[in-house]
XYZ file of C-alpha atoms in Angstrom:
384
model
C -40.370 3.609 -22.144
C -43.237 6.062 -21.762
C -45.250 3.729 -24.304
C -44.719 0.551 -21.581
C -44.201 1.907 -18.592
C -46.278 5.925 -18.254
C -43.478 7.714 -17.391
C -40.657 9.751 -20.218
C -36.948 9.128 -19.820
C -33.714 10.316 -21.086
C -32.483 9.122 -24.548
C -31.301 6.090 -24.701
C -32.346 4.556 -20.896
C -34.614 1.541 -21.168
C -37.140 1.109 -18.409
C -35.552 3.495 -15.718
C -35.260 7.129 -14.720
C -33.302 9.761 -16.582
C -30.082 9.467 -14.388
C -30.530 5.052 -14.696
C -31.106 4.711 -11.822
C -34.691 4.277 -10.709
C -36.456 0.944 -12.571
C -40.078 1.585 -13.521
C -43.109 -1.008 -13.453
C -44.459 -1.662 -16.932
C -47.279 -1.994 -17.901
C -46.375 -5.575 -18.958
C -44.730 -6.682 -15.638
C -47.581 -5.262 -13.806
C -49.858 -7.425 -15.647
C -47.803 -10.808 -15.018
C -47.908 -9.802 -11.284
C -51.573 -9.940 -11.825
C -51.925 -12.771 -13.152
C -51.548 -12.294 -16.520
C -49.254 -14.536 -18.947
C -47.717 -12.205 -21.074
C -46.006 -12.062 -24.855
C -43.524 -9.765 -26.836
C -43.591 -10.078 -30.362
C -41.336 -8.123 -32.543
C -40.315 -8.019 -36.398
C -36.886 -7.102 -34.982
C -34.326 -8.158 -32.456
C -35.669 -8.867 -29.054
C -33.233 -7.208 -26.898
C -33.463 -4.049 -29.174
C -35.173 -0.393 -27.623
C -38.986 -0.869 -28.170
C -39.465 -4.569 -26.908
C -37.074 -4.677 -24.024
C -38.961 -1.443 -22.590
C -41.699 -4.212 -21.939
C -38.979 -6.264 -19.792
C -35.963 -5.105 -18.929
C -34.205 -2.141 -16.553
C -31.372 -0.441 -17.916
C -29.066 2.652 -17.967
C -28.406 2.123 -22.118
C -30.512 0.196 -24.637
C -27.026 -0.461 -26.201
C -26.408 -2.598 -22.979
C -27.557 -5.750 -25.421
C -26.829 -8.681 -23.305
C -27.642 -7.684 -20.044
C -31.120 -7.035 -21.788
C -31.241 -9.756 -23.469
C -30.464 -11.755 -19.404
C -33.556 -9.577 -18.760
C -35.781 -11.282 -20.919
C -34.020 -14.810 -19.904
C -35.300 -13.496 -16.249
C -38.537 -12.023 -16.776
C -41.022 -14.910 -16.483
C -42.894 -13.412 -19.717
C -45.199 -16.524 -21.649
C -43.929 -16.456 -25.278
C -41.199 -14.505 -26.583
C -41.048 -14.083 -31.133
C -38.654 -12.090 -33.261
C -34.833 -11.571 -34.551
C -32.351 -14.014 -32.307
C -30.079 -11.867 -29.439
C -27.959 -9.016 -30.625
C -25.322 -11.024 -28.440
C -26.124 -13.687 -26.496
C -22.472 -13.745 -24.898
C -21.568 -10.427 -24.558
C -19.832 -7.582 -26.264
C -16.672 -9.956 -26.460
C -18.207 -13.172 -26.853
C -17.167 -14.096 -23.279
C -20.397 -14.230 -21.373
C -22.547 -16.292 -20.143
C -25.042 -17.191 -23.135
C -28.131 -15.280 -22.538
C -30.063 -18.480 -24.500
C -28.982 -20.607 -22.495
C -30.233 -18.507 -19.283
C -33.331 -18.664 -21.256
C -33.377 -22.281 -21.183
C -32.280 -22.872 -17.536
C -34.858 -20.401 -16.722
C -37.531 -23.318 -18.210
C -38.062 -21.618 -21.408
C -38.446 -23.304 -24.866
C -35.988 -22.371 -27.131
C -37.503 -22.327 -31.040
C -35.234 -22.194 -33.766
C -37.169 -23.128 -36.458
C -40.430 -23.736 -38.371
C -40.512 -27.240 -37.687
C -40.462 -27.275 -34.109
C -42.954 -22.980 -34.858
C -45.317 -25.571 -36.180
C -45.323 -28.001 -33.271
C -46.170 -25.194 -30.553
C -49.623 -24.640 -29.551
C -51.581 -24.450 -26.097
C -50.404 -25.602 -23.184
C -46.650 -24.907 -24.864
C -45.234 -23.411 -21.712
C -42.612 -20.499 -21.854
C -41.620 -20.161 -24.821
C -39.354 -18.175 -27.348
C -39.141 -18.188 -30.418
C -36.025 -16.579 -32.822
C -36.735 -16.392 -36.299
C -35.763 -14.214 -39.150
C -39.215 -12.544 -39.879
C -40.328 -12.142 -43.341
C -41.682 -9.019 -44.149
C -43.149 -9.922 -47.466
C -44.949 -12.724 -49.023
C -43.082 -15.885 -50.102
C -40.300 -13.754 -47.305
C -37.640 -16.636 -45.658
C -38.477 -16.726 -42.042
C -41.893 -16.464 -40.326
C -44.669 -13.463 -40.574
C -45.208 -11.110 -37.727
C -48.849 -12.093 -38.271
C -48.109 -15.592 -37.992
C -45.780 -14.907 -34.682
C -48.741 -13.017 -33.297
C -51.503 -15.666 -33.944
C -49.109 -18.579 -32.617
C -48.527 -16.097 -29.229
C -52.074 -15.302 -28.639
C -53.038 -19.061 -28.972
C -50.252 -19.596 -26.110
C -51.374 -17.515 -23.957
C -54.939 -18.386 -24.301
C -55.984 -18.716 -21.188
C -58.890 -18.109 -18.081
C -56.484 -15.770 -16.792
C -56.109 -13.313 -19.999
C -52.987 -12.542 -21.461
C -51.515 -8.799 -22.405
C -49.157 -9.787 -25.698
C -46.990 -6.232 -27.371
C -46.467 -7.078 -31.173
C -44.098 -4.749 -33.306
C -43.225 -3.754 -36.594
C -40.031 -2.555 -36.206
C -38.838 -2.576 -39.071
C -41.047 0.318 -40.500
C -38.912 2.268 -38.830
C -35.985 0.751 -40.112
C -36.804 1.652 -43.986
C -37.896 5.425 -42.984
C -34.288 6.169 -41.334
C -33.275 4.291 -44.652
C -35.277 6.743 -46.677
C -37.100 3.540 -48.943
C -40.380 4.053 -49.122
C -40.459 0.699 -51.209
C -39.868 -0.909 -47.569
C -41.873 0.932 -45.351
C -44.736 0.198 -47.375
C -43.731 -3.613 -47.086
C -43.283 -3.482 -43.491
C -46.243 -1.491 -43.168
C -48.326 -4.387 -44.741
C -46.239 -6.931 -43.096
C -47.782 -5.052 -39.529
C -50.522 -5.310 -41.113
C -51.249 -8.648 -41.348
C -50.304 -8.629 -37.898
C -53.346 -6.369 -36.734
C -55.547 -8.763 -38.497
C -54.331 -11.557 -36.683
C -55.091 -9.559 -33.348
C -58.511 -8.737 -34.674
C -59.806 -12.011 -35.634
C -58.918 -13.727 -31.702
C -60.771 -10.481 -30.941
C -63.603 -11.834 -32.895
C -63.898 -15.209 -31.467
C -63.468 -13.340 -27.752
C -65.606 -9.815 -28.081
C -66.276 -9.263 -25.074
C -62.548 -9.597 -23.054
C -60.461 -8.702 -25.919
C -59.156 -4.699 -26.510
C -56.481 -4.364 -29.918
C -54.744 -0.773 -29.222
C -52.315 0.340 -32.585
C -50.083 3.097 -32.586
C -46.758 4.454 -33.121
C -43.541 5.426 -30.321
C -43.143 7.907 -33.279
C -43.107 9.272 -36.818
C -39.763 8.648 -38.623
C -38.056 10.577 -42.155
C -41.624 12.983 -42.679
C -42.232 11.060 -45.642
C -44.605 12.881 -48.070
C -46.604 12.185 -50.934
C -46.929 15.082 -53.176
C -46.993 13.772 -56.875
C -46.290 16.407 -59.454
C -49.490 15.350 -61.157
C -52.442 13.256 -62.054
C -50.025 10.705 -64.029
C -46.877 10.853 -62.128
C -49.506 9.704 -58.514
C -50.955 6.924 -61.049
C -47.593 5.844 -61.437
C -46.645 5.590 -57.914
C -47.017 2.478 -57.271
C -43.561 2.489 -59.364
C -41.936 2.160 -55.436
C -43.076 -1.186 -55.345
C -41.977 -2.586 -58.316
C -37.985 -2.596 -58.099
C -36.108 -6.008 -57.908
C -34.814 -6.302 -54.742
C -34.667 -4.269 -51.463
C -32.164 -1.283 -50.272
C -30.897 -3.946 -47.976
C -29.921 -5.869 -50.863
C -28.673 -3.690 -52.959
C -26.192 -2.255 -50.241
C -24.680 -5.654 -49.720
C -24.384 -6.000 -53.582
C -22.709 -2.324 -53.762
C -20.584 -3.643 -50.393
C -18.769 -6.490 -51.959
C -18.266 -4.458 -55.607
C -16.952 -2.303 -53.197
C -14.529 -4.503 -51.532
C -13.431 -6.207 -55.169
C -11.644 -2.298 -54.971
C -9.291 -2.925 -52.522
C -8.840 0.995 -52.073
C -8.444 1.871 -55.155
C -10.550 4.248 -57.259
C -14.199 3.056 -58.323
C -16.201 4.210 -61.173
C -19.659 4.876 -60.868
C -20.576 3.745 -64.331
C -19.422 -0.064 -63.390
C -22.462 0.337 -60.713
C -25.105 1.818 -62.576
C -26.456 -1.526 -64.120
C -26.553 -2.888 -60.597
C -28.724 0.600 -59.676
C -30.782 -0.792 -62.595
C -31.406 -4.320 -61.879
C -32.649 -2.807 -58.277
C -34.667 0.221 -58.686
C -35.617 0.030 -62.577
C -33.406 4.019 -62.749
C -31.461 4.154 -66.106
C -29.203 6.942 -67.897
C -30.972 8.416 -71.230
C -28.837 6.473 -73.498
C -29.286 3.367 -71.759
C -31.868 0.465 -73.405
C -35.465 1.632 -73.457
C -37.443 1.295 -70.303
C -39.549 2.815 -68.222
C -39.108 6.491 -68.953
C -40.230 8.024 -65.922
C -37.475 6.222 -64.078
C -34.989 8.214 -66.252
C -32.244 9.925 -64.405
C -31.636 13.614 -65.163
C -27.813 15.483 -64.738
C -28.763 16.717 -61.697
C -29.480 13.287 -60.283
C -26.463 11.202 -62.065
C -24.221 14.172 -60.284
C -25.618 13.441 -56.703
C -25.538 9.666 -57.343
C -21.925 10.352 -58.244
C -21.272 12.454 -55.071
C -22.835 9.882 -52.979
C -20.501 7.496 -55.153
C -17.796 8.624 -53.755
C -19.353 9.083 -50.241
C -19.437 5.894 -49.967
C -16.064 4.926 -50.827
C -14.394 7.585 -48.917
C -15.576 6.429 -45.609
C -15.989 2.267 -47.208
C -19.371 2.246 -44.979
C -21.840 4.275 -43.193
C -20.866 7.701 -42.817
C -21.934 8.409 -39.220
C -20.689 10.783 -36.991
C -22.457 14.382 -36.349
C -21.769 16.220 -40.009
C -22.002 17.425 -42.935
C -22.452 13.584 -44.159
C -24.160 12.672 -41.638
C -27.182 15.691 -41.953
C -26.820 14.153 -46.132
C -27.342 10.488 -45.506
C -27.813 10.066 -42.119
C -25.920 7.703 -41.327
C -26.515 4.862 -44.250
C -24.571 4.418 -46.997
C -24.677 6.960 -48.611
C -25.080 5.817 -52.317
C -27.883 3.427 -51.566
C -29.943 5.396 -49.777
C -29.812 8.487 -52.733
C -30.832 6.042 -54.583
C -34.205 5.104 -53.115
C -34.928 9.110 -52.572
C -34.260 9.701 -56.044
C -36.474 7.059 -57.114
C -38.776 7.419 -54.286
C -39.410 10.969 -55.902
C -40.258 9.844 -59.555
C -43.005 8.515 -57.893
C -43.799 11.632 -56.006
C -42.697 10.843 -52.475
C -40.244 12.855 -50.754
C -38.168 12.677 -47.286
C -37.601 15.323 -45.024
C -34.654 13.899 -42.910
C -33.403 10.155 -41.979
C -34.618 10.860 -37.834
C -37.166 10.539 -36.079
C -40.072 13.729 -35.883
C -41.953 15.703 -33.881
C -45.912 14.599 -35.905
C -48.376 13.050 -33.587
C -48.855 10.006 -34.153
C -52.258 7.999 -34.767
C -54.027 5.678 -32.136
C -56.965 3.063 -33.185
C -58.464 1.290 -30.600
C -61.313 -1.739 -30.908
C -62.746 -3.790 -28.265
C -63.478 -3.783 -24.768
C -62.633 0.142 -23.435
C -61.865 0.919 -26.931
C -64.210 4.196 -25.356
C -60.674 5.476 -22.955
C -58.825 6.147 -25.988
C -61.522 9.037 -27.738
C -59.276 12.230 -28.261
C -56.090 13.262 -28.409
C -53.229 12.105 -25.592
C -50.109 12.098 -24.699
C -47.966 8.973 -25.385
C -47.419 8.389 -21.576
C -50.693 8.076 -21.103
C -51.285 4.868 -23.777
C -50.912 1.789 -20.730
C -52.734 3.700 -18.082
C -55.439 3.658 -20.390
C -54.823 -0.072 -21.016
C -54.628 -0.771 -17.165
C -58.145 0.543 -17.092
C -59.450 -1.725 -19.422
C -57.561 -4.681 -18.080
C -59.035 -3.416 -14.376
C -55.800 -2.621 -12.603
């Protein structure tokens, strides 16, 4: 909300005052009302908090159905990202927000074929897709969604577009360095698409890149030059932490409440993360589990079975595992640690985030600023 409207609010409130009573005008709405076309692009569901702050006004970010209906009624020219989380409400008995978008004149696109047919003059469009996190992934990339948005929105009136790499935050909440790197590279591709457009229109385009906060407190602190040289091992795993968690969840269901054995899961951990016990067949010796690490995994394994899912809550388990599956996050931390990567928390931190700007009005962004200053600077560059 601070980045969207220039005004701070209570945690969890979307586009309103702290009491959830008075709506704040976002820069996207201001641009729309002045004749600019507007686009919202994200790698997460379109009704999540960050994209929602630019078009919705709700007392709680959890009001997902109401938020999706406000997207349908926003009049913005282009939406692209993950599908709405609750298009028919929490009880699946409310008006369908996707159908509301269609009734409001939106062309709804659900596949790559329909996406490929989009172009300039497409009219109001909503693209729902699984946003790919890396080369060869299923779905459309954030870079593709960004380039298509510029193509659809470009015109004499000009446009304003927000592009969010939302899964960077998810990976950092899970203390997953490989996921954070992959998602950051995907976001970098989107920035590349924006800069390619800016090079074609250098006198009338401003590209601003920043974040709403830092997550996880990740630091790179290798114990020596040899370990620093091996840091790339975090990217060489065979599958994502989320994919491992799905497999582990399937294993947990086969137990039917009966006790399990960590030893049954360690081969899966090796397949995904390369982590091995000293007695295992030869492999990367730098990924061998110490006795202390094996005990940490045993404790996390027990915590996973006890909760049958993420611990949540505010107790010791939450402080230790951050609401993630205990075994999965412990595996990622161990693997990251062997590459010299450490995490301070599963939550947001107070670290400053960088702000980059290129193009018309870039000089406005020199020096430190508050998050509430960002939309005002963009407004000045846009002339209102």
